[in-house]
GROMACS .gro file of C-alpha atoms in nm:
model
  319
    1LEU     CA    1   0.605  -2.365  -1.117
    2SER     CA    2   0.885  -2.361  -0.865
    3SER     CA    3   1.143  -2.085  -0.845
    4SER     CA    4   1.422  -2.330  -0.940
    5PHE     CA    5   1.226  -2.435  -1.248
    6LEU     CA    6   1.203  -2.073  -1.359
    7LEU     CA    7   1.560  -1.975  -1.284
    8ILE     CA    8   1.736  -2.244  -1.491
    9ARG     CA    9   1.595  -2.103  -1.815
   10SER     CA   10   1.671  -1.797  -2.025
   11PRO     CA   11   1.516  -1.459  -1.933
   12TYR     CA   12   1.270  -1.494  -2.221
   13GLN     CA   13   1.169  -1.842  -2.111
   14ASN     CA   14   1.135  -1.718  -1.753
   15TRP     CA   15   0.902  -1.444  -1.869
   16MET     CA   16   0.691  -1.682  -2.076
   17LEU     CA   17   0.662  -1.940  -1.798
   18ALA     CA   18   0.581  -1.680  -1.531
   19THR     CA   19   0.317  -1.526  -1.759
   20ILE     CA   20   0.157  -1.869  -1.812
   21PHE     CA   21   0.167  -1.926  -1.436
   22ALA     CA   22  -0.002  -1.591  -1.367
   23TRP     CA   23  -0.266  -1.657  -1.632
   24CYS     CA   24  -0.346  -1.997  -1.483
   25LEU     CA   25  -0.358  -1.845  -1.137
   26VAL     CA   26  -0.621  -1.587  -1.222
   27SER     CA   27  -0.816  -1.779  -1.486
   28PHE     CA   28  -0.857  -2.143  -1.385
   29PRO     CA   29  -1.047  -2.229  -1.065
   30PRO     CA   30  -0.852  -2.552  -0.987
   31VAL     CA   31  -0.516  -2.374  -0.994
   32ARG     CA   32  -0.651  -2.078  -0.803
   33ALA     CA   33  -0.798  -2.312  -0.540
   34VAL     CA   34  -0.454  -2.466  -0.486
   35TRP     CA   35  -0.303  -2.118  -0.443
   36ASN     CA   36  -0.575  -2.012  -0.198
   37GLU     CA   37  -0.536  -2.333   0.004
   38ARG     CA   38  -0.162  -2.267   0.027
   39SER     CA   39  -0.232  -1.913   0.149
   40ARG     CA   40  -0.474  -2.044   0.412
   41LYS     CA   41  -0.205  -2.278   0.544
   42LEU     CA   42   0.041  -1.988   0.565
   43ASP     CA   43  -0.216  -1.794   0.766
   44ALA     CA   44  -0.282  -2.081   1.005
   45ASP     CA   45  -0.057  -1.940   1.276
   46PRO     CA   46  -0.151  -2.105   1.609
   47VAL     CA   47  -0.121  -1.776   1.796
   48ALA     CA   48  -0.317  -1.584   1.535
   49LYS     CA   49  -0.606  -1.825   1.572
   50LYS     CA   50  -0.640  -1.719   1.934
   51GLU     CA   51  -0.731  -1.367   1.822
   52ASN     CA   52  -1.104  -1.302   1.832
   53TYR     CA   53  -1.185  -1.060   1.553
   54ASP     CA   54  -1.540  -1.010   1.675
   55ASP     CA   55  -1.406  -0.877   2.007
   56LEU     CA   56  -1.197  -0.600   1.849
   57GLU     CA   57  -1.301  -0.268   1.991
   58VAL     CA   58  -1.432  -0.030   1.725
   59MET     CA   59  -1.317   0.324   1.804
   60THR     CA   60  -1.511   0.636   1.718
   61GLY     CA   61  -1.211   0.811   1.560
   62LYS     CA   62  -1.229   0.925   1.201
   63LYS     CA   63  -0.872   0.849   1.086
   64LEU     CA   64  -0.692   0.515   1.074
   65VAL     CA   65  -0.332   0.421   0.994
   66PHE     CA   66  -0.290   0.061   0.884
   67THR     CA   67   0.034  -0.134   0.850
   68SER     CA   68   0.178  -0.484   0.839
   69ALA     CA   69   0.489  -0.496   1.056
   70GLY     CA   70   0.757  -0.750   1.137
   71ASP     CA   71   1.054  -0.750   1.371
   72ASN     CA   72   1.257  -0.486   1.183
   73SER     CA   73   1.039  -0.180   1.196
   74GLY     CA   74   1.069   0.161   1.361
   75TRP     CA   75   0.715   0.282   1.308
   76VAL     CA   76   0.628   0.307   1.678
   77GLU     CA   77   0.885   0.581   1.741
   78ASN     CA   78   0.791   0.779   1.430
   79TRP     CA   79   0.414   0.736   1.404
   80THR     CA   80   0.296   0.754   1.765
   81GLY     CA   81   0.322   1.010   2.041
   82PRO     CA   82   0.184   1.340   2.171
   83GLY     CA   83  -0.067   1.510   1.944
   84GLN     CA   84  -0.162   1.190   1.761
   85ASN     CA   85  -0.522   1.220   1.642
   86TYR     CA   86  -0.562   0.890   1.458
   87ASP     CA   87  -0.585   0.523   1.544
   88VAL     CA   88  -0.344   0.248   1.435
   89PHE     CA   89  -0.425  -0.103   1.314
   90THR     CA   90  -0.123  -0.336   1.303
   91VAL     CA   91  -0.097  -0.684   1.157
   92TYR     CA   92   0.216  -0.841   1.303
   93TYR     CA   93   0.390  -1.110   1.095
   94GLY     CA   94   0.699  -1.160   1.312
   95LYS     CA   95   0.781  -1.415   1.582
   96ASP     CA   96   0.898  -1.202   1.876
   97GLU     CA   97   0.639  -1.197   2.153
   98GLN     CA   98   0.788  -0.886   2.314
   99GLN     CA   99   0.774  -0.704   1.982
  100PHE     CA  100   0.412  -0.804   1.940
  101GLN     CA  101   0.330  -0.669   2.284
  102ASP     CA  102   0.505  -0.340   2.203
  103TYR     CA  103   0.300  -0.301   1.885
  104LYS     CA  104  -0.014  -0.393   2.073
  105ALA     CA  105   0.053  -0.124   2.335
  106ASN     CA  106   0.080   0.138   2.059
  107SER     CA  107  -0.213   0.025   1.843
  108LYS     CA  108  -0.588   0.038   1.881
  109TYR     CA  109  -0.601  -0.293   1.696
  110CYS     CA  110  -0.314  -0.542   1.682
  111ILE     CA  111  -0.338  -0.898   1.557
  112ARG     CA  112  -0.109  -1.162   1.409
  113GLY     CA  113  -0.121  -1.257   1.044
  114HIS     CA  114   0.080  -1.333   0.733
  115GLY     CA  115   0.082  -1.177   0.388
  116SER     CA  116   0.152  -0.847   0.218
  117LYS     CA  117   0.008  -0.519   0.345
  118MET     CA  118  -0.274  -0.516   0.092
  119GLN     CA  119  -0.359  -0.882   0.145
  120ASN     CA  120  -0.372  -0.829   0.520
  121PHE     CA  121  -0.590  -0.520   0.495
  122PHE     CA  122  -0.831  -0.701   0.267
  123ASN     CA  123  -0.839  -1.018   0.480
  124PHE     CA  124  -0.834  -0.878   0.834
  125VAL     CA  125  -1.017  -0.548   0.794
  126PHE     CA  126  -1.228  -0.526   0.479
  127SER     CA  127  -1.342  -0.888   0.484
  128LYS     CA  128  -1.338  -0.996   0.849
  129ARG     CA  129  -1.412  -0.667   1.023
  130ASN     CA  130  -1.588  -0.453   0.767
  131SER     CA  131  -1.762  -0.248   1.036
  132ILE     CA  132  -1.427  -0.074   1.091
  133ILE     CA  133  -1.460   0.073   0.742
  134ASP     CA  134  -1.780   0.249   0.849
  135GLU     CA  135  -1.615   0.399   1.158
  136TYR     CA  136  -1.344   0.596   0.978
  137ASP     CA  137  -1.341   0.862   0.708
  138TYR     CA  138  -0.977   0.826   0.600
  139PHE     CA  139  -0.734   0.535   0.584
  140PHE     CA  140  -0.355   0.571   0.561
  141LEU     CA  141  -0.210   0.240   0.437
  142LEU     CA  142   0.161   0.262   0.514
  143ASP     CA  143   0.456   0.030   0.467
  144ASP     CA  144   0.602  -0.012   0.813
  145ASP     CA  145   0.943   0.129   0.713
  146ILE     CA  146   0.805   0.465   0.592
  147THR     CA  147   0.916   0.747   0.824
  148PHE     CA  148   0.812   1.112   0.830
  149ARG     CA  149   1.038   1.412   0.875
  150ASN     CA  150   0.812   1.550   1.151
  151GLY     CA  151   0.662   1.224   1.273
  152VAL     CA  152   0.310   1.245   1.415
  153LYS     CA  153   0.271   1.607   1.307
  154ASP     CA  154   0.317   1.511   0.943
  155ILE     CA  155   0.071   1.222   0.960
  156ASN     CA  156  -0.190   1.452   1.114
  157LEU     CA  157  -0.121   1.702   0.837
  158MET     CA  158  -0.170   1.438   0.568
  159PHE     CA  159  -0.518   1.362   0.701
  160ASP     CA  160  -0.603   1.732   0.732
  161ILE     CA  161  -0.493   1.816   0.377
  162SER     CA  162  -0.680   1.518   0.232
  163HIS     CA  163  -0.998   1.631   0.403
  164GLU     CA  164  -0.961   2.002   0.329
  165HIS     CA  165  -0.902   1.947  -0.043
  166SER     CA  166  -1.150   1.658  -0.081
  167LEU     CA  167  -0.883   1.422  -0.211
  168ASP     CA  168  -0.971   1.059  -0.274
  169ILE     CA  169  -0.615   0.921  -0.280
  170THR     CA  170  -0.297   1.099  -0.181
  171MET     CA  171   0.056   1.036  -0.056
  172PRO     CA  172   0.350   1.228   0.096
  173SER     CA  173   0.648   1.333  -0.114
  174PHE     CA  174   0.975   1.141  -0.075
  175ASP     CA  175   1.316   1.278   0.020
  176ASN     CA  176   1.533   1.211  -0.282
  177LYS     CA  177   1.848   1.173  -0.068
  178THR     CA  178   1.717   0.911   0.174
  179SER     CA  179   1.458   0.724  -0.033
  180VAL     CA  180   1.443   0.475  -0.313
  181ILE     CA  181   1.259   0.660  -0.591
  182SER     CA  182   1.051   0.455  -0.832
  183PHE     CA  183   0.857   0.744  -0.985
  184ASN     CA  184   0.985   1.098  -1.035
  185GLU     CA  185   0.646   1.248  -0.947
  186THR     CA  186   0.691   1.139  -0.586
  187ILE     CA  187   1.018   1.331  -0.531
  188HIS     CA  188   0.987   1.616  -0.283
  189LYS     CA  189   1.006   1.957  -0.448
  190GLU     CA  190   1.202   2.212  -0.248
  191ASP     CA  191   0.950   2.493  -0.254
  192SER     CA  192   0.825   2.608   0.086
  193ASN     CA  193   0.507   2.748  -0.072
  194LEU     CA  194   0.413   2.428  -0.256
  195LEU     CA  195   0.134   2.240  -0.080
  196LEU     CA  196   0.048   1.964  -0.326
  197THR     CA  197   0.050   1.861  -0.689
  198TYR     CA  198  -0.244   1.687  -0.853
  199THR     CA  199  -0.137   1.372  -1.039
  200ASN     CA  200  -0.287   1.065  -1.201
  201PHE     CA  201  -0.077   0.832  -0.984
  202VAL     CA  202  -0.016   0.757  -0.614
  203GLU     CA  203   0.241   0.498  -0.505
  204LEU     CA  204   0.112   0.201  -0.308
  205ASN     CA  205   0.367   0.216  -0.024
  206SER     CA  206   0.203   0.519   0.139
  207TYR     CA  207  -0.138   0.595  -0.002
  208LEU     CA  208  -0.410   0.766   0.196
  209PHE     CA  209  -0.769   0.690   0.095
  210SER     CA  210  -1.105   0.846   0.158
  211ARG     CA  211  -1.354   0.583   0.268
  212LYS     CA  212  -1.539   0.601  -0.063
  213ALA     CA  213  -1.223   0.556  -0.270
  214LEU     CA  214  -1.098   0.272  -0.048
  215THR     CA  215  -1.427   0.085  -0.075
  216LYS     CA  216  -1.424   0.107  -0.454
  217PHE     CA  217  -1.065  -0.016  -0.458
  218MET     CA  218  -1.132  -0.308  -0.222
  219ASN     CA  219  -1.435  -0.414  -0.424
  220MET     CA  220  -1.206  -0.464  -0.725
  221TYR     CA  221  -0.900  -0.590  -0.538
  222ASP     CA  222  -0.799  -0.953  -0.584
  223PRO     CA  223  -0.611  -1.095  -0.282
  224ILE     CA  224  -0.367  -1.282  -0.504
  225LEU     CA  225  -0.206  -0.942  -0.569
  226LEU     CA  226   0.090  -0.885  -0.337
  227GLY     CA  227   0.122  -0.517  -0.422
  228TRP     CA  228   0.249  -0.474  -0.776
  229GLY     CA  229  -0.026  -0.310  -0.980
  230CYS     CA  230  -0.239  -0.207  -0.682
  231ASP     CA  231  -0.155   0.158  -0.744
  232ILE     CA  232  -0.303   0.136  -1.094
  233LEU     CA  233  -0.594  -0.077  -0.975
  234ALA     CA  234  -0.690   0.189  -0.717
  235LEU     CA  235  -0.709   0.447  -0.996
  236CYS     CA  236  -0.894   0.209  -1.225
  237ALA     CA  237  -1.155   0.159  -0.953
  238ASN     CA  238  -1.195   0.532  -0.890
  239GLY     CA  239  -1.157   0.684  -1.237
  240MET     CA  240  -0.837   0.713  -1.437
  241GLU     CA  241  -0.888   1.060  -1.585
  242ARG     CA  242  -0.984   1.264  -1.278
  243GLN     CA  243  -0.755   1.566  -1.248
  244LYS     CA  244  -0.826   1.683  -0.891
  245ALA     CA  245  -0.882   1.362  -0.698
  246TYR     CA  246  -0.526   1.232  -0.649
  247ALA     CA  247  -0.220   1.420  -0.528
  248VAL     CA  248   0.135   1.412  -0.395
  249VAL     CA  249   0.157   1.633  -0.084
  250HIS     CA  250   0.484   1.827  -0.089
  251ALA     CA  251   0.412   1.993   0.246
  252VAL     CA  252   0.492   1.652   0.397
  253VAL     CA  253   0.826   1.478   0.342
  254ALA     CA  254   0.881   1.108   0.409
  255THR     CA  255   1.159   0.855   0.364
  256ASN     CA  256   1.112   0.528   0.176
  257PRO     CA  257   1.433   0.334   0.249
  258PRO     CA  258   1.565   0.096  -0.018
  259VAL     CA  259   1.624  -0.190   0.233
  260ARG     CA  260   1.589  -0.253   0.606
  261LYS     CA  261   1.898  -0.124   0.782
  262GLU     CA  262   1.876  -0.410   1.032
  263THR     CA  263   1.889  -0.684   0.767
  264GLY     CA  264   2.001  -0.522   0.442
  265VAL     CA  265   1.711  -0.684   0.252
  266ARG     CA  266   1.349  -0.609   0.170
  267GLU     CA  267   1.080  -0.761   0.392
  268LEU     CA  268   0.879  -0.838   0.077
  269GLU     CA  269   1.123  -1.114  -0.009
  270ALA     CA  270   0.991  -1.323   0.280
  271ILE     CA  271   0.654  -1.363   0.105
  272PRO     CA  272   0.623  -1.674  -0.115
  273PHE     CA  273   0.625  -1.604  -0.490
  274TRP     CA  274   0.702  -1.235  -0.436
  275TYR     CA  275   0.919  -1.239  -0.749
  276ASP     CA  276   0.616  -1.330  -0.964
  277ARG     CA  277   0.404  -1.034  -0.849
  278LYS     CA  278   0.442  -0.842  -1.176
  279TYR     CA  279   0.320  -1.136  -1.385
  280VAL     CA  280   0.027  -1.193  -1.151
  281TRP     CA  281  -0.073  -0.829  -1.205
  282ASP     CA  282  -0.050  -0.876  -1.582
  283GLY     CA  283  -0.311  -1.151  -1.559
  284VAL     CA  284  -0.537  -0.969  -1.312
  285SER     CA  285  -0.528  -0.642  -1.507
  286TYR     CA  286  -0.629  -0.824  -1.824
  287ARG     CA  287  -0.920  -0.998  -1.650
  288LEU     CA  288  -1.045  -0.676  -1.485
  289GLY     CA  289  -1.001  -0.459  -1.793
  290CYS     CA  290  -0.749  -0.226  -1.626
  291PRO     CA  291  -0.440  -0.098  -1.807
  292ARG     CA  292  -0.124  -0.289  -1.717
  293ALA     CA  293   0.072   0.038  -1.714
  294ILE     CA  294  -0.010   0.406  -1.759
  295PRO     CA  295   0.167   0.728  -1.862
  296TYR     CA  296   0.211   0.927  -1.542
  297LYS     CA  297   0.104   1.290  -1.538
  298GLU     CA  298   0.112   1.598  -1.320
  299TYR     CA  299  -0.179   1.835  -1.359
  300SER     CA  300  -0.181   2.147  -1.144
  301SER     CA  301  -0.035   2.249  -0.807
  302ILE     CA  302  -0.162   2.440  -0.506
  303TYR     CA  303   0.070   2.696  -0.348
  304VAL     CA  304   0.007   2.807   0.009
  305GLN     CA  305   0.075   3.181  -0.013
  306GLN     CA  306  -0.020   3.258  -0.368
  307GLY     CA  307  -0.341   3.055  -0.351
  308VAL     CA  308  -0.319   2.980  -0.723
  309GLU     CA  309  -0.285   2.667  -0.929
  310ARG     CA  310  -0.025   2.613  -1.200
  311LYS     CA  311  -0.058   2.353  -1.470
  312GLY     CA  312   0.183   2.062  -1.483
  313LYS     CA  313   0.285   1.833  -1.767
  314LYS     CA  314   0.318   1.465  -1.849
  315LYS     CA  315   0.640   1.325  -1.705
  316HIS     CA  316   0.728   0.963  -1.782
  317HIS     CA  317   0.594   0.618  -1.846
  318ARG     CA  318   0.612   0.313  -1.628
  319LYS     CA  319   0.818   0.044  -1.795
   0.00000   0.00000   0.00000
């Protein structure tokens, strides 16, 4: 179904047609084979093919930041520098050779590829270089436009807090004034004593996994998913009702900008069929037996000075 075919109809017809498309995509092998062949052609970048994945150096570090980055990203300035105690794996989907070389100089691993962040992690790390998974204890999967108030110091702190509190999946809080907010639970709470709040949800743009949690997630992940629904899938793979495994860290504040300041648009829109990602998740969630949406909850919080936990309450539902 082409985008023009969908757009000339009413909203209800659009929804019905996109749902049928998603169902065919995840249920019928011939249709799925066509989709996968199209994806392979998109990945057949002549420069990317020159990369030898078997020759990638496996570092002995325990913490890895992963991102997919194009030509409109400022992650190098914010994520790298003195005091950095983690490695970076970058999949570059742009066309500027100088930009690629800059990313390469600031990454332990840097290759070319196409796709969403989750697709690239699955394809280039989990599938093609799975030994990297065994070399690290924690994995911070970041959108390349996420920036931290204190840069490297905050990223180090995220890893430290995740380890100290035995968290399986966590994320930083978002500055309400500089970020697009999709879920109220992610908004930074202005309390200098608040370390973190346990929740039943972590947003996919900046989630930090333990190796065990990441492996369970990747074993359920379907690479036709661009991103939508991956946050719920990660919880489905690791246990939906756990009350002290997932958290929003309020000791760390990040910015999730609504659009790229250089272009005024979202990088996601460059990915084919990005507008159908919700309907694809509807089909995948049904096939895997995961809920399509969940009521989001806050459980308890940890305060630095008091050393006590306070119970939270259910907030809102995803629509």
